[in-house]
Coordinates of C-alpha atoms in Angstrom, one line a residue:
M751 CA 114.9 117.5 89.1
T752 CA 117.4 115.3 87.3
L753 CA 121.1 115.9 87.6
D754 CA 121.3 117.9 84.4
E755 CA 118.4 120.0 85.6
L756 CA 120.0 120.6 89.0
K757 CA 123.2 121.7 87.2
A758 CA 121.2 124.1 85.1
A759 CA 119.4 125.4 88.2
A760 CA 122.8 126.1 89.8
E761 CA 124.1 127.8 86.6
S762 CA 120.9 129.9 86.4
C763 CA 122.0 131.4 89.8
G764 CA 125.4 132.2 88.5
L765 CA 127.0 129.2 90.3
K766 CA 129.3 126.5 89.0
S767 CA 127.6 123.4 87.5
F768 CA 129.2 121.1 90.1
V769 CA 126.9 122.6 92.7
G770 CA 124.1 120.7 90.9
R771 CA 125.9 117.4 91.7
Q772 CA 126.3 118.6 95.3
L773 CA 122.5 119.3 95.4
A774 CA 121.8 115.8 94.1
E775 CA 123.9 114.2 96.8
W776 CA 122.2 116.2 99.5
L777 CA 118.7 115.6 98.2
Y778 CA 118.8 112.0 97.0
V779 CA 121.6 110.4 98.9
K780 CA 121.5 112.2 102.2
K781 CA 117.8 113.0 101.9
V782 CA 118.0 116.4 103.6
S783 CA 115.0 118.6 103.8
S784 CA 116.7 121.9 104.8
W785 CA 119.2 124.2 103.0
D786 CA 121.0 124.6 106.3
R787 CA 122.1 121.0 106.3
M788 CA 124.0 121.4 103.0
T789 CA 127.3 122.1 104.7
N790 CA 129.6 122.0 101.7
I791 CA 127.6 124.7 99.8
S792 CA 128.3 128.3 100.9
K793 CA 125.6 130.3 102.6
A794 CA 125.7 132.9 99.8
S795 CA 125.1 130.2 97.2
K796 CA 122.3 128.6 99.2
D797 CA 120.7 132.0 99.6
L798 CA 120.7 132.5 95.8
L799 CA 119.2 129.1 95.3
A800 CA 116.6 129.5 98.0
E801 CA 115.4 132.8 96.3
R802 CA 114.5 130.9 93.1
F803 CA 113.8 127.3 94.2
E804 CA 112.1 125.2 96.8
L805 CA 113.5 121.9 98.1
G806 CA 110.0 120.4 97.6
T807 CA 110.0 118.2 100.7
S808 CA 107.1 118.3 103.1
A809 CA 106.6 116.3 106.3
P810 CA 103.7 113.9 106.6
I811 CA 100.6 115.4 108.3
G812 CA 99.7 112.2 110.0
V813 CA 101.1 108.7 110.8
A814 CA 99.5 105.5 112.1
E815 CA 101.3 102.4 113.2
S816 CA 99.9 98.9 113.0
S817 CA 100.3 96.1 115.6
D818 CA 102.4 94.3 113.0
G819 CA 104.9 97.3 112.6
T820 CA 103.5 98.6 109.4
R821 CA 103.3 102.4 109.3
K822 CA 101.0 104.5 107.2
Y823 CA 102.0 108.1 106.4
L824 CA 99.6 110.8 105.3
F825 CA 100.8 113.6 103.0
A826 CA 99.1 116.7 101.9
V827 CA 99.2 117.3 98.1
E828 CA 97.4 119.4 95.6
G829 CA 93.9 117.9 95.3
G830 CA 93.8 116.4 98.8
A831 CA 95.9 113.9 100.6
V832 CA 97.7 110.6 99.8
E833 CA 99.1 107.8 101.8
A834 CA 102.3 105.8 101.7
V835 CA 102.7 102.6 103.6
M836 CA 106.1 101.4 105.0
I837 CA 106.1 97.6 105.4
P838 CA 108.8 96.0 107.6
D839 CA 109.8 92.4 107.0
D840 CA 112.9 91.0 108.6
D841 CA 115.7 93.1 107.1
R842 CA 113.5 94.6 104.3
R843 CA 111.7 97.9 104.5
T844 CA 109.3 98.3 101.5
L845 CA 107.5 101.5 100.8
C846 CA 104.1 101.2 99.1
V847 CA 104.0 104.5 97.3
S848 CA 101.1 106.5 95.8
S849 CA 101.1 108.1 92.3
Q850 CA 97.8 109.9 92.2
A851 CA 95.3 111.6 94.6
G852 CA 92.4 109.2 94.2
C853 CA 92.1 107.1 91.0
K854 CA 90.2 107.2 87.7
M855 CA 89.9 103.4 87.4
G856 CA 86.9 103.0 89.7
C857 CA 87.5 99.4 90.8
K858 CA 84.4 98.6 93.0
F859 CA 86.4 96.7 95.7
C860 CA 88.9 99.5 96.2
M861 CA 88.5 102.4 98.6
T862 CA 90.8 104.6 96.5
G863 CA 88.8 103.9 93.4
R864 CA 85.6 104.8 95.1
Q865 CA 86.7 108.3 95.9
G866 CA 87.3 109.3 92.3
W867 CA 90.3 111.1 90.9
H868 CA 91.6 114.4 92.3
G869 CA 94.8 114.9 90.4
N870 CA 98.2 113.4 89.4
L871 CA 101.1 113.6 91.8
S872 CA 104.3 115.2 90.5
A873 CA 107.6 113.4 90.6
A874 CA 108.4 115.6 93.6
D875 CA 105.3 114.4 95.4
I876 CA 106.3 110.8 94.7
I877 CA 109.9 111.2 95.8
N878 CA 108.9 113.2 98.8
Q879 CA 107.2 110.0 100.1
F880 CA 110.6 108.3 100.1
I881 CA 112.5 111.3 101.7
S882 CA 110.1 112.5 104.4
I883 CA 109.3 109.3 106.3
D884 CA 111.2 108.2 109.4
E885 CA 112.6 105.1 107.6
A886 CA 114.0 107.1 104.6
Q887 CA 117.5 105.8 105.0
D888 CA 116.4 102.2 105.7
L889 CA 114.2 101.6 102.7
T890 CA 115.2 98.6 100.6
N891 CA 112.3 98.2 98.1
T892 CA 109.3 100.0 96.7
V893 CA 106.0 99.0 95.1
F894 CA 104.0 101.5 93.2
M895 CA 100.8 100.0 94.6
G896 CA 99.5 102.9 96.7
M897 CA 96.8 105.3 95.7
G898 CA 96.3 105.7 92.0
E899 CA 97.1 103.9 88.7
P900 CA 100.8 104.5 88.1
L901 CA 100.6 104.1 84.3
D902 CA 97.9 106.8 84.2
N903 CA 100.5 109.2 85.5
Y904 CA 103.4 107.7 83.6
E905 CA 105.6 110.7 83.0
A906 CA 105.8 111.5 86.7
V907 CA 106.3 107.9 87.7
S908 CA 109.0 107.4 85.0
R909 CA 110.8 110.5 86.3
A910 CA 110.6 109.2 89.8
I911 CA 112.0 105.8 88.7
R912 CA 114.9 107.6 87.0
I913 CA 115.7 109.4 90.2
L914 CA 115.4 106.1 92.2
T915 CA 117.7 104.2 89.8
A916 CA 120.3 106.8 88.7
D917 CA 123.8 106.7 90.1
W918 CA 123.4 110.4 91.1
G919 CA 120.1 109.6 92.7
F920 CA 119.1 106.8 95.1
A921 CA 121.2 104.4 93.0
W922 CA 118.7 101.5 93.4
S923 CA 118.7 98.5 91.2
P924 CA 115.5 98.4 89.1
K925 CA 115.0 95.0 90.7
R926 CA 114.1 96.8 93.9
I927 CA 111.1 98.5 92.2
T928 CA 107.7 97.0 91.3
V929 CA 105.1 99.0 89.4
S930 CA 101.5 97.8 89.6
S931 CA 99.0 98.4 86.8
I932 CA 95.5 97.6 86.0
G933 CA 96.6 97.3 82.3
V934 CA 96.6 100.7 80.7
I935 CA 97.9 99.4 77.4
P936 CA 99.5 102.5 75.7
T937 CA 101.6 103.4 78.7
L938 CA 102.1 99.7 79.7
R939 CA 103.9 99.3 76.3
R940 CA 106.1 102.3 77.0
F941 CA 106.9 101.0 80.5
L942 CA 107.9 97.6 79.2
D943 CA 110.1 99.2 76.5
E944 CA 111.7 101.9 78.6
E945 CA 112.0 100.5 82.1
K946 CA 113.6 97.5 83.7
C947 CA 111.5 97.4 86.9
H948 CA 109.2 94.5 87.8
L949 CA 105.6 94.6 86.7
A950 CA 102.5 93.6 88.7
I951 CA 99.2 93.3 86.8
S952 CA 95.9 93.6 88.7
L953 CA 94.0 90.8 87.2
H954 CA 91.5 89.5 89.8
N955 CA 89.3 87.5 87.4
P956 CA 90.1 85.5 84.3
F957 CA 86.7 85.9 82.7
P958 CA 86.2 89.2 80.9
E959 CA 82.5 89.6 81.7
E960 CA 83.1 89.0 85.4
R961 CA 86.1 91.2 85.5
L962 CA 84.1 94.0 84.0
Q963 CA 81.6 93.8 86.9
M964 CA 84.4 94.7 89.3
M965 CA 86.8 96.7 87.0
P966 CA 85.4 99.2 84.5
V967 CA 88.8 99.4 82.8
Q968 CA 88.1 96.0 81.3
K969 CA 85.8 97.9 78.8
A970 CA 88.7 100.1 77.5
Y971 CA 91.6 97.7 77.9
H972 CA 90.6 94.1 77.5
L973 CA 92.5 91.6 79.7
Q974 CA 93.3 89.3 76.8
D975 CA 95.0 92.3 75.0
V976 CA 97.0 93.0 78.1
I977 CA 98.1 89.4 78.4
E978 CA 99.0 89.3 74.7
L979 CA 101.2 92.4 75.1
I980 CA 103.0 90.9 78.0
R981 CA 103.7 87.8 76.0
Q982 CA 105.8 89.9 73.6
Y983 CA 108.4 90.5 76.4
D984 CA 110.9 88.3 78.1
F985 CA 110.4 87.8 81.8
S986 CA 112.8 84.8 82.2
G987 CA 115.7 87.0 83.4
Q988 CA 116.1 89.8 85.8
R989 CA 112.7 91.5 85.3
R990 CA 109.6 89.7 86.7
V991 CA 105.9 89.9 86.0
S992 CA 103.4 88.9 88.6
F993 CA 99.6 88.9 88.6
E994 CA 97.6 90.2 91.5
Y995 CA 94.4 88.2 92.3
T996 CA 92.1 89.4 95.1
M997 CA 89.8 86.6 96.1
F998 CA 86.1 87.0 96.9
A999 CA 84.0 84.2 98.4
G1000 CA 81.7 82.6 95.9
F1001 CA 82.8 84.9 93.0
N1002 CA 86.3 84.0 91.8
D1003 CA 87.7 81.5 94.2
D1004 CA 86.7 78.1 92.7
K1005 CA 88.3 75.5 90.5
V1006 CA 86.6 76.9 87.4
H1007 CA 88.4 80.2 87.9
A1008 CA 91.7 78.5 88.8
D1009 CA 91.6 76.5 85.6
A1010 CA 90.7 79.5 83.5
L1011 CA 93.6 81.4 85.0
I1012 CA 95.9 78.6 84.2
R1013 CA 94.8 78.6 80.6
L1014 CA 95.1 82.4 80.4
L1015 CA 98.7 82.5 81.7
K1016 CA 100.0 79.4 80.1
G1017 CA 103.5 79.9 78.8
I1018 CA 104.2 83.1 80.7
E1019 CA 107.1 83.0 83.2
C1020 CA 105.2 84.6 86.1
R1021 CA 104.0 84.5 89.7
V1022 CA 100.4 84.8 90.9
N1023 CA 99.8 86.6 94.2
L1024 CA 96.6 85.7 95.9
I1025 CA 95.3 88.6 98.1
R1026 CA 92.8 88.4 100.9
F1027 CA 90.0 90.9 100.3
H1028 CA 89.6 93.4 103.0
K1029 CA 86.0 94.1 103.6
I1030 CA 84.8 97.6 102.8
P1031 CA 81.3 99.2 103.2
D1032 CA 78.5 98.6 100.7
F1033 CA 80.2 95.8 98.8
P1034 CA 78.4 92.6 98.4
Y1035 CA 81.2 90.0 98.6
D1036 CA 83.2 88.7 101.5
T1037 CA 86.7 87.5 101.9
A1038 CA 87.4 84.0 100.5
S1039 CA 88.1 81.3 103.1
D1040 CA 91.6 80.2 103.9
S1041 CA 90.8 76.7 102.6
S1042 CA 89.5 78.0 99.2
M1043 CA 92.6 80.2 98.8
E1044 CA 94.9 77.3 99.7
A1045 CA 93.1 75.0 97.2
F1046 CA 93.3 77.7 94.5
R1047 CA 97.0 78.2 95.2
D1048 CA 97.8 74.5 95.1
R1049 CA 95.9 74.0 91.8
L1050 CA 98.0 76.7 90.2
N1051 CA 101.3 75.4 91.6
N1052 CA 100.4 71.8 90.5
N1053 CA 99.9 73.1 87.0
G1054 CA 103.2 74.9 86.7
I1055 CA 102.3 78.4 87.7
L1056 CA 104.1 79.7 90.8
C1057 CA 101.4 80.9 93.2
T1058 CA 101.6 82.3 96.7
I1059 CA 99.2 83.8 99.2
R1060 CA 100.3 87.3 100.2
S1061 CA 100.5 88.1 103.8
S1062 CA 98.0 90.9 104.8
R1063 CA 99.7 93.8 106.6
G1064 CA 98.4 96.9 108.3
E1065 CA 94.7 96.0 108.1
D1066 CA 94.1 97.5 111.6
I1067 CA 95.1 100.9 110.4
L1068 CA 93.4 100.7 107.0
A1069 CA 96.8 100.3 105.2
A1070 CA 96.2 96.9 103.5
C1071 CA 95.5 96.4 99.8
G1072 CA 92.5 98.3 98.6
M1073 CA 92.0 100.2 101.8
L1074 CA 93.9 103.5 101.2
A1075 CA 91.6 106.5 101.1
G1076 CA 93.7 109.5 102.0
K1077 CA 92.0 110.0 105.4
H1078 CA 93.3 111.2 108.7
S1079 CA 93.7 108.4 111.2
A1080 CA 94.8 108.4 114.8
A1081 CA 98.5 107.7 115.4

């Protein structure tokens, strides 16, 4: 709930509206999961609230820890289970958060896409991933890059972002939030108009016909149209746009593809993140070699496009890019 909705909830129980602000502080600032911990609200008031409302928090049903410190949490939701990944890096704690159970987009190199779509998460399901993990009070950043296509569940994602950025909520700067999308144009336009968070576009191939082989969404939302939409917005200031590019040996990792990507992105203030492909069953391509990734990176950098190779985290617990499948795993 937003602050206004929390105030209305309190008033519906015959309580003063300021109780709504107290609830917001307990839920979003102190991140409690029990009525008993709300010590400045009377027991009688809490009993009235508890009769009509649920706090909406639920503990993870599983957790696995990687040798590199990455932790993957499994949450039960309507339609199945979803995963959230906490990635430590020096003084940063980034949560890779899920927005759907499964995914409709069907990218052939993604384990989440292979399982199909089982339902949208509510804003409560999304925020619960922030509140109910061990590192809840230590998180510094988030990326909507877990299970699902965030802009296919835009209303819930937008509400979650509002809670994350509101002064009565987590009070995060939008600069701490990155939303990844395959390029769902109608809601991408809304996101660009309504939000100030960073944007990451899953690109993976500059040639439409080759991209279509991997990403069925190319048929509905053409990459060129996505790029032209992005060109209409300013990314030279606080908000950034990046392009995610998973590299497959012998498919999209050569100079021809690098040069096509340079032409496609010319004039856009952006970053390209090269991602190592993590092998999954029944998929014909292998991970690109380090040398080909480095040559690809250098070619982009030498032509004025900032390009980096993203470090792979949590692969040993199936927590790396494209590996989330909402399955139980041993802790």
